[in-house]
Coordinates of C-alpha atoms and ligand atoms in Angstrom, one line a residue:
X230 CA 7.4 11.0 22.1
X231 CA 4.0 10.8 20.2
X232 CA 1.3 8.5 20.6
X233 CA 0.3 7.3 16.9
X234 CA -2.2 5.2 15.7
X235 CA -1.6 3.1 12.9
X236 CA -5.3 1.5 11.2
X237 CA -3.9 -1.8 8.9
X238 CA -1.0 -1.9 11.2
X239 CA -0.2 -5.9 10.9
X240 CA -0.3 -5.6 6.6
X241 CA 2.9 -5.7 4.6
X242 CA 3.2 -1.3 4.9
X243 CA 1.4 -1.1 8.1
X244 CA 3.9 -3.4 10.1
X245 CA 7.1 -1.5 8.2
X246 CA 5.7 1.9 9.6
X247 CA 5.2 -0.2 12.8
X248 CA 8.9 -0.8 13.2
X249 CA 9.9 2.6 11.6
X250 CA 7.7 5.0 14.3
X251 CA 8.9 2.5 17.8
X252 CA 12.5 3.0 16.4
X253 CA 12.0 6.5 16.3
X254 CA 10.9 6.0 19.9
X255 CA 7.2 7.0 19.7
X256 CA 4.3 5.0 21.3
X257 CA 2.3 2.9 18.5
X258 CA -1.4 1.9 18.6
X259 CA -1.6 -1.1 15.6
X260 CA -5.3 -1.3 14.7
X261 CA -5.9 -4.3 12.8
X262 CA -9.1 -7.1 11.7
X263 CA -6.2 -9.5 10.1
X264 CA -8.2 -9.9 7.5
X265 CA -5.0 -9.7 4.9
X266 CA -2.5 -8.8 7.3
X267 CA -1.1 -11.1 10.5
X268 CA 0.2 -11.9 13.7
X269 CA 3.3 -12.9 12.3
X270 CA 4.2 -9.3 10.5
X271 CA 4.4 -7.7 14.0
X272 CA 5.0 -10.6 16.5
X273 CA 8.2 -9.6 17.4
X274 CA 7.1 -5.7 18.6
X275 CA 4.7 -7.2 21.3
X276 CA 7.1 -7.0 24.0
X277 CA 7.9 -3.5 23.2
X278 CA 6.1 -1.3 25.8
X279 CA 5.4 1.0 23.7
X280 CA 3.7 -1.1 20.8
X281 CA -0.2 -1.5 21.6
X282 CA -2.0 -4.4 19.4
X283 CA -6.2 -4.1 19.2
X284 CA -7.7 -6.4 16.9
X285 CA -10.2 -4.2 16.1
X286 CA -12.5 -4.0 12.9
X287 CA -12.3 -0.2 11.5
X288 CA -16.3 -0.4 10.2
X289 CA -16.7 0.5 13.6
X290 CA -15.9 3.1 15.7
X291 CA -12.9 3.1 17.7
X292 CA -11.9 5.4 20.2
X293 CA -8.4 6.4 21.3
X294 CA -6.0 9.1 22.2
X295 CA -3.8 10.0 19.4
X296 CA -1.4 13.0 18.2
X297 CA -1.0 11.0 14.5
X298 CA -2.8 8.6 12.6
X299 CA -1.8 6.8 9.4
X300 CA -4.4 5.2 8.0
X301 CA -3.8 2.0 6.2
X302 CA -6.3 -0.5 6.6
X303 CA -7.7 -1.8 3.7
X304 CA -7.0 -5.1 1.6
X305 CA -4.8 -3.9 -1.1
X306 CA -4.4 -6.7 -3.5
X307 CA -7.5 -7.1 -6.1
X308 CA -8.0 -10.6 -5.0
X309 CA -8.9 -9.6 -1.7
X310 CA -10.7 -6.6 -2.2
X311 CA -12.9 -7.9 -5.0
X312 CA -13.2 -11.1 -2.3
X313 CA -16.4 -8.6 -0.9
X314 CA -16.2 -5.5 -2.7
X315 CA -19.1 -4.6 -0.1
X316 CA -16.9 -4.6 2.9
X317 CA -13.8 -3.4 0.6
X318 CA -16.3 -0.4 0.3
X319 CA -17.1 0.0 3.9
X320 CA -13.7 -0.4 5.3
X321 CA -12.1 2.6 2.7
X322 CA -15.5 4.8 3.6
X323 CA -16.5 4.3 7.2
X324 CA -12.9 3.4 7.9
X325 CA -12.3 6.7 6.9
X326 CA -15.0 8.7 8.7
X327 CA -13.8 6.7 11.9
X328 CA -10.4 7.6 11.6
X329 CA -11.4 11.2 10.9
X330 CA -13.4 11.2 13.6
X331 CA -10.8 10.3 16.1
X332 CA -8.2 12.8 14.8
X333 CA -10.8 15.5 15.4
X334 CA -11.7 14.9 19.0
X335 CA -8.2 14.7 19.3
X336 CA -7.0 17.6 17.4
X337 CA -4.3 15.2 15.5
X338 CA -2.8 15.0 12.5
X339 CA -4.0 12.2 9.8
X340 CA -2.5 10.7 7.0
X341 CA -4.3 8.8 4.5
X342 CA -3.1 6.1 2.3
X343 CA -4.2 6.4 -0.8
X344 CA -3.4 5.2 -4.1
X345 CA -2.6 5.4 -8.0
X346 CA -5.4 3.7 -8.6
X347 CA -7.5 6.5 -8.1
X348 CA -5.8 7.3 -12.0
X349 CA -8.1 4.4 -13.0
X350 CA -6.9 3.1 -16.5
X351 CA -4.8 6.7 -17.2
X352 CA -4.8 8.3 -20.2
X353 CA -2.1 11.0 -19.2
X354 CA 0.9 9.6 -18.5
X355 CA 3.0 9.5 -16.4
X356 CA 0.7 10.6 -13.9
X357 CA 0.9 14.1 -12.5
X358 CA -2.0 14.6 -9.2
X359 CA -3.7 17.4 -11.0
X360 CA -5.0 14.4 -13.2
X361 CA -8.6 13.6 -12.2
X362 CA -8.4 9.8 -13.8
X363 CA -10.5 7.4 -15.8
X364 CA -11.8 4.9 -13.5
X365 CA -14.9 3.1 -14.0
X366 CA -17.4 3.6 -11.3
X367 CA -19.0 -0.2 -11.5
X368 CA -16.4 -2.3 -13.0
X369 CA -14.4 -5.4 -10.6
X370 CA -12.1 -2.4 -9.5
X371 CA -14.8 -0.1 -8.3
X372 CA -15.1 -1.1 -5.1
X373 CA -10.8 -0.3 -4.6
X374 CA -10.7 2.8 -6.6
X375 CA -13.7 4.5 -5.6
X376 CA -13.7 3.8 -2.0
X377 CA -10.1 5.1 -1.9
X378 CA -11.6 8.1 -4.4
X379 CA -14.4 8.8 -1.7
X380 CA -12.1 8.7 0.9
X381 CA -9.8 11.2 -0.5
X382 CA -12.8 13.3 -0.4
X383 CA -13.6 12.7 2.8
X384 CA -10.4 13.9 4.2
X385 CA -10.9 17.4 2.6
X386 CA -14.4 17.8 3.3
X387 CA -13.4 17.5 6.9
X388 CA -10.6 19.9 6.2
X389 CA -12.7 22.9 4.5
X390 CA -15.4 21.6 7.3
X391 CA -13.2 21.5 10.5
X392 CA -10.3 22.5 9.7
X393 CA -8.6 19.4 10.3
X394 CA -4.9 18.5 9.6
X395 CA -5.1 16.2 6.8
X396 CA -2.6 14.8 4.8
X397 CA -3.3 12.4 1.6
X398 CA -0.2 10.4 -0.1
X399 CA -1.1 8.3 -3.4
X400 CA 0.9 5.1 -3.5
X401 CA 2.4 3.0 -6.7
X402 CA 2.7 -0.1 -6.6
X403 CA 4.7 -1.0 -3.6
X404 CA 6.6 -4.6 -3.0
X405 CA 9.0 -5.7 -0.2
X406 CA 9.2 -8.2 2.8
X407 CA 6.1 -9.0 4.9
X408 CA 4.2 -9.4 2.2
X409 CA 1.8 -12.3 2.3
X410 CA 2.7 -15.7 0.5
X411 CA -0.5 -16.0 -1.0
X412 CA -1.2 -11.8 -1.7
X413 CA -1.8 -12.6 -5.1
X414 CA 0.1 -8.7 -6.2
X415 CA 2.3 -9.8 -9.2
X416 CA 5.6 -9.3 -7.4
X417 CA 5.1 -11.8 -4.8
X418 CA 3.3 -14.1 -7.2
X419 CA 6.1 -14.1 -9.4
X420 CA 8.9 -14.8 -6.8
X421 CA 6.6 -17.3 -5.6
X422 CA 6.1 -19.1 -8.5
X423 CA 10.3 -19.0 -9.3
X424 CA 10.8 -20.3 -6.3
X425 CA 9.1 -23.3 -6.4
X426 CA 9.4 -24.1 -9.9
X427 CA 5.8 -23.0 -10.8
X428 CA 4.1 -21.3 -13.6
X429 CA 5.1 -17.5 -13.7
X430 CA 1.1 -16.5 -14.4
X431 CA 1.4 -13.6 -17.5
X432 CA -2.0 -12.0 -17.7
X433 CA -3.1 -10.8 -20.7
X434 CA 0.4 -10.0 -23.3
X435 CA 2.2 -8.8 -20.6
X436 CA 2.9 -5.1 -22.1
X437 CA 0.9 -3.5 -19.7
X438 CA 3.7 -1.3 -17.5
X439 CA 3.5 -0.8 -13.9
X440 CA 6.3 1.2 -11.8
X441 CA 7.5 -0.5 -8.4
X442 CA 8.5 1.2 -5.6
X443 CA 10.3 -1.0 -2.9
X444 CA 8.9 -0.5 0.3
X445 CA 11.4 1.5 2.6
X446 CA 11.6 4.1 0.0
X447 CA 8.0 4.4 0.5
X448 CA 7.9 4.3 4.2
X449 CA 10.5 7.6 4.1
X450 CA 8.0 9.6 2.0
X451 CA 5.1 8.5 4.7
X452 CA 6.8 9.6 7.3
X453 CA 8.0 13.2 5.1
X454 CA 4.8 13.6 4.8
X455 CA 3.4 13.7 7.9
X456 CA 5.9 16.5 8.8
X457 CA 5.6 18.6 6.2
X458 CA 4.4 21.8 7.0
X459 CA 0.6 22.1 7.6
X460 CA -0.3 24.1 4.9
X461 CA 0.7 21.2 2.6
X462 CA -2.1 18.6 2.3
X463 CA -1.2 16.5 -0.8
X464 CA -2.7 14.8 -2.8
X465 CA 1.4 13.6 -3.1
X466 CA 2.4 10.9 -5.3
X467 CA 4.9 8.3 -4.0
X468 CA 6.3 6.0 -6.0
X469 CA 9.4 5.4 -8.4
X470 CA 9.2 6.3 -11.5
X471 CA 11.2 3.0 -13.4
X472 CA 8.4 1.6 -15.2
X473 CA 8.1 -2.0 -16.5
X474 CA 6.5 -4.2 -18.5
X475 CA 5.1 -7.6 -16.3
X476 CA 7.3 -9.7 -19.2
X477 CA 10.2 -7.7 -17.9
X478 CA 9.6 -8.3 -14.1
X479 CA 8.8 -12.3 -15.2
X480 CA 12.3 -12.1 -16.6
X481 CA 13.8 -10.2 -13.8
X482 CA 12.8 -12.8 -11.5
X483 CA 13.3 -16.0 -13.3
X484 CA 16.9 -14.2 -14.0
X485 CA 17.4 -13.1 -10.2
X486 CA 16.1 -16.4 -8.8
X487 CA 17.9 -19.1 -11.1
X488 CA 14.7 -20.5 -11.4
X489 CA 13.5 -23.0 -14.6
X490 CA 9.9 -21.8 -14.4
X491 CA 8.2 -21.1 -17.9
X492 CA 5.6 -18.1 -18.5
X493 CA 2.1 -19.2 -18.7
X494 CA -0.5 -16.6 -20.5
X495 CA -3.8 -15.8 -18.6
X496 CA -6.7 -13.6 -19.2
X497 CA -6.6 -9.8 -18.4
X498 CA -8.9 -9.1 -15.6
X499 CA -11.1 -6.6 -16.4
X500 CA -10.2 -2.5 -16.6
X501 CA -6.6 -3.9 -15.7
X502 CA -4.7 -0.2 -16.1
X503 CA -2.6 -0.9 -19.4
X504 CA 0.2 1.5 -18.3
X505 CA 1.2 3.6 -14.7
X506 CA 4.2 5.4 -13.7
X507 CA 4.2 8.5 -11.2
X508 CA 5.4 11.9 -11.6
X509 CA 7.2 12.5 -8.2
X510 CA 7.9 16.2 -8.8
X511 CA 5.3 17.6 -6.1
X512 CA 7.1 14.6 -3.8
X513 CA 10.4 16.0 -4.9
X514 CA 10.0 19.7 -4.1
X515 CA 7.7 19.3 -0.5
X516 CA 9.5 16.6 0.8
X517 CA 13.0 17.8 1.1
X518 CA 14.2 15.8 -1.9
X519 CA 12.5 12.8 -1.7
X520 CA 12.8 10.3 -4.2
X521 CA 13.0 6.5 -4.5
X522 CA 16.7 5.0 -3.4
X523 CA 16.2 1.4 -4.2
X524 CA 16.0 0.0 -7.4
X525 CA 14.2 -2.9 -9.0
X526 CA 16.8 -5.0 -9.4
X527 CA 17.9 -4.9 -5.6
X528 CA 15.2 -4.2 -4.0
X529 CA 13.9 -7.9 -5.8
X530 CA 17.1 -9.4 -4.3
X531 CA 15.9 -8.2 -0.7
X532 CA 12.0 -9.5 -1.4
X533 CA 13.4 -12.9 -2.8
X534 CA 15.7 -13.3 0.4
X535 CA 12.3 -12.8 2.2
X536 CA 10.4 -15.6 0.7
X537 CA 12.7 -18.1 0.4
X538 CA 13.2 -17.7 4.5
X539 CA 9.5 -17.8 4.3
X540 CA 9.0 -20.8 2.4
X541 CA 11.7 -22.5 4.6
X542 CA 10.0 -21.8 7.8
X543 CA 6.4 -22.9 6.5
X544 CA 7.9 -25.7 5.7
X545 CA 7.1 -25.3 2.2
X546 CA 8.7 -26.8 -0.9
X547 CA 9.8 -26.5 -4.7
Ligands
NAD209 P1 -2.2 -5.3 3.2 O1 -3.4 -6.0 2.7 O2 -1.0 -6.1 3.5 O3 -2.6 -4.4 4.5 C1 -3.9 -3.9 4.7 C2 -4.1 -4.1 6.2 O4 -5.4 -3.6 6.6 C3 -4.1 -5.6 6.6 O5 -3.4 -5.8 7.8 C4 -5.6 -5.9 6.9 O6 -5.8 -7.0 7.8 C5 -6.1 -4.6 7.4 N1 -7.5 -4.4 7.2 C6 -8.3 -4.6 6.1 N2 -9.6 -4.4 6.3 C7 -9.7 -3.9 7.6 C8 -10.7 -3.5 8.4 N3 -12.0 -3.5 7.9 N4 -10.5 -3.2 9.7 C9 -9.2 -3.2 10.2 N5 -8.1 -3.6 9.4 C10 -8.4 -4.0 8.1 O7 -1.9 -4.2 2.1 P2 -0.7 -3.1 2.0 O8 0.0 -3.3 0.7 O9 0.1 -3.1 3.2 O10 -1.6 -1.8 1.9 C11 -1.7 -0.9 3.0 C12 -2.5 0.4 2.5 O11 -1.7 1.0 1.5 C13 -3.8 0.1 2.0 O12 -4.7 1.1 2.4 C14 -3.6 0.2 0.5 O13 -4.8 0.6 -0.2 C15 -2.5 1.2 0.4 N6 -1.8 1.0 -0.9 C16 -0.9 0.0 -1.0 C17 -0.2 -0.1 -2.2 C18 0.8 -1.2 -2.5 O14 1.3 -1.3 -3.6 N7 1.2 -2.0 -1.5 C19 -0.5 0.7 -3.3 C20 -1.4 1.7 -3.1 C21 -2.1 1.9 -1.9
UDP210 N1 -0.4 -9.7 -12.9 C1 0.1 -10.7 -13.6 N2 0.3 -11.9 -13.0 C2 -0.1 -12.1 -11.7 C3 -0.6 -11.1 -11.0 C4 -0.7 -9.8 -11.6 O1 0.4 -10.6 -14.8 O2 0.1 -13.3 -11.2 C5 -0.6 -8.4 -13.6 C6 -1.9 -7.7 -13.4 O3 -2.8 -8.1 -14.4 C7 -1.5 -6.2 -13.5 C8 -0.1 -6.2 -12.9 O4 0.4 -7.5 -13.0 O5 -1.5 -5.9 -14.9 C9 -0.1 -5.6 -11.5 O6 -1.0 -6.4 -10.8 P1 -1.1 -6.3 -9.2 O7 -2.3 -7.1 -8.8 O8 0.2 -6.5 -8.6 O9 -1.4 -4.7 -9.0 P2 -2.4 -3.6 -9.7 O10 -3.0 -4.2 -10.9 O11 -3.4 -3.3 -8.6 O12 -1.5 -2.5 -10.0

């Protein structure tokens, strides 16, 4: 049994790995400010004795014993991190150099979530990791993509540094239950909207691709990850490689949900990436084969199931 920390514990990925590492029978320290994440997500591990909940806000230090540590916490949707890019900025830097911290006094392993975005608006495509990526430092998306940029940095500075076990894993877009109603990612805004008969909100054309990986395929590669061999630090893309465009997910899910909603056109936000799909050969050949399991058109079933129980028990209706 290991004692693992998880920072962003009670978010949509966090409280998956939650359920994932008690099953396995280890002991699991959530860290978590619930500033996009919730109670709700991970109410029903509390009375597990070995599931430890600290509301705890990761710009600050935190001290604990640990033999892993996945760190999560972050808000991931651009609503939310663009809410205070300031704090989005803190959390993905200091958050970093706390988490770091502890796995050194501790001698553990760490595993940092990171993500596609660091690809910026990507000219090479699909995206391999030895691509360095064309983000713009001081657009709406800066404070996202470079924190998670400096981060990644962090984590092998204190590698060449210390000598620390560090372990980096780029995520694609990622959708699945737990995530919030009101996220604001396109796949949950779109299943929303079906469901209650809203607008399905297009922004921009919708041409502009994105490749969704449903979330228990990811969690497998997390957890692949952290037990590869030590010598094997990532960067590690994780993600499924079926790419889309957002008119084909609108119709996906106007298709899988019966619903009558019509498309209403928005305006791109700015440096929205126009295309992004990963290149999981590195995941394929260090991670004993991984590779996504679940596809679009199922793993949408399982996420619509999800909300409509949602909806139901919020008492909210079409
Ligand atoms: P999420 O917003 O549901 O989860 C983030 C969690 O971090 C939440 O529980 C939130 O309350 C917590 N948090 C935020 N700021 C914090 C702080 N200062 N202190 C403590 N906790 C804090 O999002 P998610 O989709 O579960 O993402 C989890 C991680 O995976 C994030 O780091 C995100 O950048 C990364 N990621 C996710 C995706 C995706 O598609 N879901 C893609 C790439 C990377
Ligand atoms: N998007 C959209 N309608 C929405 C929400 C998002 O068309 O209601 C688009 C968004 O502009 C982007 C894509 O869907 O091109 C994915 O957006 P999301 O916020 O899910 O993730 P990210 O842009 O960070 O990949």
């Amino acid at each position: 049994m290991k004692r693992i920390v998880i920072s962003g514990g009670a978010g949509f990925i966090g409280s998956h790995l939650c359920e994932r590492l008690l099953r396995e029978g280890h002991n699991v320290v959530c860290l978590d400010n619930y500033f996009t994440g919730c109670r709700e997500n991970i109410e029903h591990l509390l009375d597990d004795p070995n599931f430890e909940l600290v509301e705890h806000d990761l710009i600050d230090p935190y001290h604990t014993e640990a033999d892993e540590i996945y760190n999560l916490a972050c808000p991931a949707s651009p609503v939310y991190y663009q809410h205070d890019p300031i704090k989005t900025i803190k959390t993905s830097v200091l958050g970093a150099i706390h988490m770091l911290g502890m796995a050194k006094r501790n001698g553990a392993r760490i595993l940092q979530a990171s993500t596609s975005e660091v690809y910026g608006d990507p000219q090479v495509h699909p995206q391999p990791e030895s691509y360095w990526g064309n983000v713009n430092p001081i657009g709406l998306r800066a404070c996202y993509d470079e924190g998670k940029r400096c981060a990644e940095s962090l984590f092998f500075s204190y590698r060449m540094q210390h000598g620390l076990n560090v372990k980096i894993i780029r995520i694609f877009n990622t959708y699945g239950p737990k995530m919030n109603l009101e996220d604001g990612r396109v796949v949950s805004n779109f299943i929303v909207q079906a469901l209650l008969g809203r607008p399905i909100t297009i922004y921009g054309d919708g041409s502009q691709t994105r490749s969704f990986q449903y979330v228990d395929d990811l969690i497998e590669g997390m957890v692949r990850m952290m037990a590869s061999p030590d010598d094997f630090l990532g960067p590690v893309n994780i993600g499924n490689p079926g790419e889309f465009t957002m008119l084909e997910l609108a119709g996906l899910v106007i298709g899988l949900t019966g619903s009558g909603s019509h498309i209403e056109f928005k305006p791109l936000p700015e440096d929205d990436p126009h295309q992004r799909r990963p290149d999981i050969t590195l995941a394929r050949e260090h991670l004993g084969g991984w590779q996504p399991t679940v596809q679009l058109e199922e793993g949408l079933r399982k996420t619509i199931a999800y909300f409509e129980e949602l909806l139901r028990k919020h008492g909210v209706r079409a």
